[in-house]
Amino acid sequence: MPSTPSDTRADNPPDTLGRGAPGVRISGLSVVYRTPAGELPAVRGIDLELPPGTITGVVGESGSGKSTLALSLLNAVQPPGRISAGSVEIDGLGDVVTLRGEELRRARGRHVGYVFQAAQNSLNPLKPVGKQLLDLGRSHGVADLRGLVREARDLLGRMGLDGARVLDSRQHELSGGMRQRVGIMFALVLNAHLVVLDEPTTALDMITQATILRIIREVHEERGLTTLVITHDLGVVAEVADRLAVMYGGRVVEQGPTRQVLGEPLHPYTRGLIQAIPRLVGDIGEARALPGRPPTLATIPAAGCVFRERCPLRTDVCVTQEPPEVAHGARLVACHAVEGGTGEDRAGAGNHGGQDGAGEPEGRAVTAGAREEQV
Amino acid sequence: MITGQGVTKTFRQRGGVLGAREVRALRGVDFTVGRGGAVSFIGESGCGKTTLGRIIAGLEGHDSGEITIDGVAMSSLRPRARRPYFRRIQLIHQDPYSALNPTRTVYQALLAPLALRAGQTGRTASWVDERAGELLGLVGLDPDYVLPRYPHQLSGGMRQRVVIARALTVDPEMLVADEAVSMIDVSLRLGILALLRDLRERLGVSVLFITHDVATARYIGDDGELYVIYRGQVVERGPVETIISAPVHPYTQALLSAIPVLHGLERPGEQPVAPTGTLEEDKPDAGCLFARRCPFATARCAAEVPALGRTGDIPQEHACFHPEARSVVAVPADRA
C-alpha cells in the first residue's frame, strides 16, 4: 500500500492523545435472554473491577456467561438478550450501559477494542485486509487514512508480520495465527486503550498460541492498555493475566491475583477445574474430571449456589441461599463451605469489599421467576 | 495390528494465481499400532497428522508406501476388498456437534449401523436394542436418558460419548481419535480420555490419538507411544513419558516449551527452546526440515537430511544430528 509522509495525528481529537489505561468497574451486572420459558439470566450480579493497566482473565466453561460478560463491555448484547441490571463504568467514557446509538458506535473501536471469538474467521473473505481497514477508518470518521494505514502497518510489523503484504492479502491467504494478529491490529488501530480478547488462541497451535500470548503481553505493556482476556483455558490465563475471575453458571465464583487463585484455589469449582486439567507432569491418577456437567441457560438453578449439583462440599444451605462473595485476603470467593472471610479483609481486598452487598439483591430480582430444577 | 511403511501423500492444487501448488503432507512415514496399544501423533496444524489418521482409517488414499492390516498388505487388494479391513478402524471426529445428524435421535443414530451388523452376524432385531443400551452403558451414558434424545439436547461430552458408542457398533479393533477432546469442556475432557483408556483395557481396542495438546496424550495410557510429526515427517518417536521428560529433538523441545505454565502451581522448565521464524515462512526442502527454525542448527543440518533412528544411549528414536536431552516442560512449584 503506497503512502507518503503526512501529519499522522490530524484525525485524532486532542483528548484521546496521551490518555492512559482506563479502569473499569462492573457492578451488579445482570444479562437475561428471552426464551420460551421466560427471561433467563446468562450473567447474574457480577461485580468485577479491571484496575487500569492490568490484564484480567475471565475463565469459564461453555455456558458460564463469560462471552456475554465481555459483550457487555461494549453494550453489545444482542436480542433476545439484554442487560437487565447493573452498570459498566469505563474511565473517560462513563457507564456504557446507558450509551445509545451514535455515542455507543463511536465508543466501540475508539475506546474499547474487541477481538472476537474465532477472529480467524471474522474478516470479510472478499476484501483485502487493507480495504477493510479503510472501511473501518471511514466509518469512524478518520480524516487521515494514510496515517491509519501507517499505524496498521507498524502494528502488524510489531507483531512480526510484513504489514504491507498482510494489508494486500485476503483472509484465505493468511494462516490462523496471522488472522489472529490482524484481529488484534483492528482492535488497536483506532487507539483504544481498553481491549477485550474473546478466546484469543482457541484453534491455534501451541507454538502459535505462545507467540500470540507473548504479543498480547508486550503490546499491552507498550501501549499502556487495560486488557480483558476471556477463555476456557486456564493455561492461557496463567500465562498472561495478572488477575483472574472464575465464572460458573453466570456467576463469578472466585476472583483474585492469578498466582494465588491457581496456587491455592479456594472455591470447590476452581479446585475441581484445576484438578481436571491434563498435565505434562505428575501422577496421571491425581487428575480427575468433575462429575456432572456445566449448567445451560435452562438448567442454572434459580436459587442457591449455581455449582451445588457438582459440589463435593454441598450442604443444605447451598440449596436455599446464594453464597455472597466474601473477601479472603486479596481474593473474593462465593462459597458457603469456604472458611474465613471478611475478618481477613486486607490491602488488595479493600477495593472490592465495598461492593459485596451491591450486586446481590439485583441478582435475586432477576431470578425471581420460578424455575423447575433439573440436572 | 496395523503398520505403515514409507507412507507418502502429496496434495496438488491446480489453478489459482500462482498456478499449480504442491503440498507434501507426508514424506515417508513408518508406524506400528499394536493390538490394544496406544499411539499418539502430535504436531502443529498442517504437519500431516490428520492426513495420516485419515489414511489409516481408509478415508484417504496415499501415493506410495504400504499399509498392512493384520498382516495383509492393502496394496495387494482391490478397493472393494479393502473395506472389511478398514471397517475395523473407526474415526472419531474432533467436532461432536457436526458428527451427529441433528434430525435423528441417538437411538436412530445407533440403529442403522447396528441393523447392518445384525444382518451380517445373523442376529435378531431385539439384539439391536439390547446392544444399543449395552454400548451406551459402556461409554458411561444412561441409555434410558440418552436414547430418545436429539444431539442438541446433550452436552458436548455426552455427544462425544455417543459418537464413540456409534463407532463401537461395528466392533472395531482401533479407534482413530482426531483432536477428540479439543471441543469438549475442560472439566469433562478427562472423562473422555479415561473412557478411551478404559475401552483399551476392557475391549482390547487400540487407540490412535491425534492431538496438538501433548498433555492429553499421557491420559490414553502410560504405556503409550508418541510420534512427533513435523512437516510430514516423524522427527521423534518413543514412550510418551520419555519424550515429555527428556525430549532430544529441538522441534519437540519447542513444541513442549510452548505449553502454558500454570504459574502459581508450576514453574517453567529450565531450558526452554523457542523456534526462530514461523511455519509459513519455512519453505526450503534441502537438509533437515526444521533447520531454518532451529536455534541449534549447524552447516550440516542445512545440507544433509537426518534419518529417524537411535544414536548413543538415547532411548527414543529421533531425526537430529545434534540430539541433546533438555528439560523444557514446567515442573511443580515448590510449595511455600
PDB file of C-alpha atoms in Angstrom, chain B residues 19-153:
ATOM      1  CA  GLY B  19      -0.504 -21.807 -10.765  1.00  0.00           C
ATOM      2  CA  ALA B  20      -0.152 -25.354  -9.552  1.00  0.00           C
ATOM      3  CA  ARG B  21       0.971 -25.814  -5.974  1.00  0.00           C
ATOM      4  CA  GLU B  22       2.126 -28.917  -4.199  1.00  0.00           C
ATOM      5  CA  VAL B  23       1.788 -29.625  -0.532  1.00  0.00           C
ATOM      6  CA  ARG B  24       3.792 -32.570   0.681  1.00  0.00           C
ATOM      7  CA  ALA B  25       1.599 -33.690   3.549  1.00  0.00           C
ATOM      8  CA  LEU B  26       3.529 -36.880   4.333  1.00  0.00           C
ATOM      9  CA  ARG B  27       7.123 -37.581   3.351  1.00  0.00           C
ATOM     10  CA  GLY B  28       7.613 -41.242   4.096  1.00  0.00           C
ATOM     11  CA  VAL B  29       6.166 -42.193   7.481  1.00  0.00           C
ATOM     12  CA  ASP B  30       6.563 -45.553   9.235  1.00  0.00           C
ATOM     13  CA  PHE B  31       4.273 -46.516  12.074  1.00  0.00           C
ATOM     14  CA  THR B  32       3.079 -49.523  14.038  1.00  0.00           C
ATOM     15  CA  VAL B  33      -0.017 -49.734  16.202  1.00  0.00           C
ATOM     16  CA  GLY B  34      -0.232 -52.978  18.099  1.00  0.00           C
ATOM     17  CA  ARG B  35      -3.383 -54.684  19.365  1.00  0.00           C
ATOM     18  CA  GLY B  36      -4.780 -52.758  22.309  1.00  0.00           C
ATOM     19  CA  GLY B  37      -1.931 -50.286  22.007  1.00  0.00           C
ATOM     20  CA  ALA B  38      -1.992 -46.530  22.276  1.00  0.00           C
ATOM     21  CA  VAL B  39      -0.163 -44.321  19.806  1.00  0.00           C
ATOM     22  CA  SER B  40      -0.346 -40.533  19.733  1.00  0.00           C
ATOM     23  CA  PHE B  41       0.570 -38.280  16.838  1.00  0.00           C
ATOM     24  CA  ILE B  42       1.422 -34.736  17.867  1.00  0.00           C
ATOM     25  CA  GLY B  43       2.412 -31.699  15.862  1.00  0.00           C
ATOM     26  CA  GLU B  44       1.248 -28.336  14.604  1.00  0.00           C
ATOM     27  CA  SER B  45      -1.693 -27.986  12.240  1.00  0.00           C
ATOM     28  CA  GLY B  46      -0.531 -28.667   8.717  1.00  0.00           C
ATOM     29  CA  CYS B  47       2.097 -31.176   9.876  1.00  0.00           C
ATOM     30  CA  GLY B  48       0.185 -34.064   8.288  1.00  0.00           C
ATOM     31  CA  LYS B  49      -1.081 -35.767  11.431  1.00  0.00           C
ATOM     32  CA  THR B  50      -4.743 -35.552  10.418  1.00  0.00           C
ATOM     33  CA  THR B  51      -3.964 -36.751   6.875  1.00  0.00           C
ATOM     34  CA  LEU B  52      -2.114 -39.718   8.319  1.00  0.00           C
ATOM     35  CA  GLY B  53      -5.087 -40.502  10.561  1.00  0.00           C
ATOM     36  CA  ARG B  54      -7.456 -40.358   7.606  1.00  0.00           C
ATOM     37  CA  ILE B  55      -5.226 -42.629   5.540  1.00  0.00           C
ATOM     38  CA  ILE B  56      -5.066 -45.138   8.389  1.00  0.00           C
ATOM     39  CA  ALA B  57      -8.855 -45.020   8.709  1.00  0.00           C
ATOM     40  CA  GLY B  58      -9.180 -45.710   4.979  1.00  0.00           C
ATOM     41  CA  LEU B  59     -10.814 -42.375   4.224  1.00  0.00           C
ATOM     42  CA  GLU B  60      -7.961 -41.093   2.122  1.00  0.00           C
ATOM     43  CA  GLY B  61      -5.565 -42.786  -0.306  1.00  0.00           C
ATOM     44  CA  HIS B  62      -1.804 -42.446  -0.193  1.00  0.00           C
ATOM     45  CA  ASP B  63       0.705 -42.029  -3.016  1.00  0.00           C
ATOM     46  CA  SER B  64       3.382 -44.536  -2.117  1.00  0.00           C
ATOM     47  CA  GLY B  65       4.352 -46.811   0.731  1.00  0.00           C
ATOM     48  CA  GLU B  66       2.396 -49.704   2.182  1.00  0.00           C
ATOM     49  CA  ILE B  67      -0.259 -50.101   4.837  1.00  0.00           C
ATOM     50  CA  THR B  68      -0.631 -53.552   6.333  1.00  0.00           C
ATOM     51  CA  ILE B  69      -3.613 -54.591   8.438  1.00  0.00           C
ATOM     52  CA  ASP B  70      -3.313 -57.857  10.352  1.00  0.00           C
ATOM     53  CA  GLY B  71      -0.561 -58.999   8.002  1.00  0.00           C
ATOM     54  CA  VAL B  72      -2.440 -58.217   4.790  1.00  0.00           C
ATOM     55  CA  ALA B  73      -0.896 -55.583   2.524  1.00  0.00           C
ATOM     56  CA  MET B  74      -3.642 -53.231   1.399  1.00  0.00           C
ATOM     57  CA  SER B  75      -1.978 -52.657  -1.981  1.00  0.00           C
ATOM     58  CA  SER B  76      -2.497 -56.329  -2.798  1.00  0.00           C
ATOM     59  CA  LEU B  77      -6.280 -55.924  -2.504  1.00  0.00           C
ATOM     60  CA  ARG B  78      -8.776 -54.247  -4.766  1.00  0.00           C
ATOM     61  CA  PRO B  79     -10.506 -51.234  -3.221  1.00  0.00           C
ATOM     62  CA  ARG B  80     -13.705 -53.190  -2.561  1.00  0.00           C
ATOM     63  CA  ALA B  81     -11.805 -55.956  -0.821  1.00  0.00           C
ATOM     64  CA  ARG B  82     -10.095 -53.450   1.496  1.00  0.00           C
ATOM     65  CA  ARG B  83     -13.369 -52.319   3.012  1.00  0.00           C
ATOM     66  CA  PRO B  84     -13.807 -55.045   5.622  1.00  0.00           C
ATOM     67  CA  TYR B  85     -10.270 -54.285   6.830  1.00  0.00           C
ATOM     68  CA  PHE B  86     -10.794 -50.587   7.135  1.00  0.00           C
ATOM     69  CA  ARG B  87     -14.118 -51.181   8.874  1.00  0.00           C
ATOM     70  CA  ARG B  88     -12.059 -52.418  11.806  1.00  0.00           C
ATOM     71  CA  ILE B  89     -10.714 -48.902  12.125  1.00  0.00           C
ATOM     72  CA  GLN B  90     -13.168 -46.198  13.143  1.00  0.00           C
ATOM     73  CA  LEU B  91     -12.556 -42.464  13.102  1.00  0.00           C
ATOM     74  CA  ILE B  92     -13.803 -40.215  15.893  1.00  0.00           C
ATOM     75  CA  HIS B  93     -14.081 -36.632  14.787  1.00  0.00           C
ATOM     76  CA  GLN B  94     -12.965 -33.544  16.591  1.00  0.00           C
ATOM     77  CA  ASP B  95     -16.406 -31.970  16.440  1.00  0.00           C
ATOM     78  CA  PRO B  96     -19.158 -33.969  18.139  1.00  0.00           C
ATOM     79  CA  TYR B  97     -21.578 -31.198  17.171  1.00  0.00           C
ATOM     80  CA  SER B  98     -21.340 -31.903  13.450  1.00  0.00           C
ATOM     81  CA  ALA B  99     -20.632 -35.636  13.638  1.00  0.00           C
ATOM     82  CA  LEU B 100     -24.238 -36.448  14.566  1.00  0.00           C
ATOM     83  CA  ASN B 101     -27.261 -35.784  12.375  1.00  0.00           C
ATOM     84  CA  PRO B 102     -29.297 -33.168  14.261  1.00  0.00           C
ATOM     85  CA  THR B 103     -32.620 -34.541  12.990  1.00  0.00           C
ATOM     86  CA  ARG B 104     -32.037 -38.022  14.371  1.00  0.00           C
ATOM     87  CA  THR B 105     -32.296 -39.264  17.921  1.00  0.00           C
ATOM     88  CA  VAL B 106     -29.424 -41.149  19.484  1.00  0.00           C
ATOM     89  CA  TYR B 107     -31.426 -44.351  19.005  1.00  0.00           C
ATOM     90  CA  GLN B 108     -31.762 -43.669  15.283  1.00  0.00           C
ATOM     91  CA  ALA B 109     -28.054 -42.842  15.040  1.00  0.00           C
ATOM     92  CA  LEU B 110     -27.134 -46.219  16.528  1.00  0.00           C
ATOM     93  CA  LEU B 111     -29.890 -48.183  14.781  1.00  0.00           C
ATOM     94  CA  ALA B 112     -28.510 -48.055  11.214  1.00  0.00           C
ATOM     95  CA  PRO B 113     -25.035 -49.471  11.886  1.00  0.00           C
ATOM     96  CA  LEU B 114     -26.401 -51.969  14.410  1.00  0.00           C
ATOM     97  CA  ALA B 115     -29.051 -53.255  12.000  1.00  0.00           C
ATOM     98  CA  LEU B 116     -26.303 -53.710   9.419  1.00  0.00           C
ATOM     99  CA  ARG B 117     -24.233 -55.544  11.971  1.00  0.00           C
ATOM    100  CA  ALA B 118     -27.199 -57.736  12.946  1.00  0.00           C
ATOM    101  CA  GLY B 119     -27.674 -58.649   9.284  1.00  0.00           C
ATOM    102  CA  GLN B 120     -24.009 -59.577   8.934  1.00  0.00           C
ATOM    103  CA  THR B 121     -23.944 -61.725  12.012  1.00  0.00           C
ATOM    104  CA  GLY B 122     -27.415 -63.231  11.672  1.00  0.00           C
ATOM    105  CA  ARG B 123     -28.877 -61.662  14.802  1.00  0.00           C
ATOM    106  CA  THR B 124     -32.420 -60.568  15.521  1.00  0.00           C
ATOM    107  CA  ALA B 125     -33.961 -57.140  15.852  1.00  0.00           C
ATOM    108  CA  SER B 126     -34.183 -57.424  19.632  1.00  0.00           C
ATOM    109  CA  TRP B 127     -30.405 -57.796  19.728  1.00  0.00           C
ATOM    110  CA  VAL B 128     -30.135 -54.331  18.170  1.00  0.00           C
ATOM    111  CA  ASP B 129     -31.982 -52.653  21.046  1.00  0.00           C
ATOM    112  CA  GLU B 130     -30.090 -54.651  23.611  1.00  0.00           C
ATOM    113  CA  ARG B 131     -26.731 -53.826  22.033  1.00  0.00           C
ATOM    114  CA  ALA B 132     -27.585 -50.101  21.755  1.00  0.00           C
ATOM    115  CA  GLY B 133     -28.179 -49.988  25.508  1.00  0.00           C
ATOM    116  CA  GLU B 134     -25.065 -52.021  26.181  1.00  0.00           C
ATOM    117  CA  LEU B 135     -22.829 -49.730  24.133  1.00  0.00           C
ATOM    118  CA  LEU B 136     -24.200 -46.584  25.760  1.00  0.00           C
ATOM    119  CA  GLY B 137     -23.566 -48.139  29.146  1.00  0.00           C
ATOM    120  CA  LEU B 138     -20.042 -48.923  28.038  1.00  0.00           C
ATOM    121  CA  VAL B 139     -19.341 -45.264  27.235  1.00  0.00           C
ATOM    122  CA  GLY B 140     -20.795 -44.146  30.563  1.00  0.00           C
ATOM    123  CA  LEU B 141     -24.235 -42.938  29.470  1.00  0.00           C
ATOM    124  CA  ASP B 142     -27.672 -43.815  30.817  1.00  0.00           C
ATOM    125  CA  PRO B 143     -29.466 -45.448  27.848  1.00  0.00           C
ATOM    126  CA  ASP B 144     -32.944 -44.534  29.124  1.00  0.00           C
ATOM    127  CA  TYR B 145     -31.995 -40.882  29.264  1.00  0.00           C
ATOM    128  CA  VAL B 146     -29.951 -40.658  26.070  1.00  0.00           C
ATOM    129  CA  LEU B 147     -31.661 -42.953  23.525  1.00  0.00           C
ATOM    130  CA  PRO B 148     -34.765 -40.862  22.832  1.00  0.00           C
ATOM    131  CA  ARG B 149     -32.884 -37.549  22.763  1.00  0.00           C
ATOM    132  CA  TYR B 150     -31.627 -35.431  19.889  1.00  0.00           C
ATOM    133  CA  PRO B 151     -27.982 -34.292  19.770  1.00  0.00           C
ATOM    134  CA  HIS B 152     -28.841 -30.695  20.718  1.00  0.00           C
ATOM    135  CA  GLN B 153     -30.302 -31.947  23.986  1.00  0.00           C
TER     136      GLN B 153
END
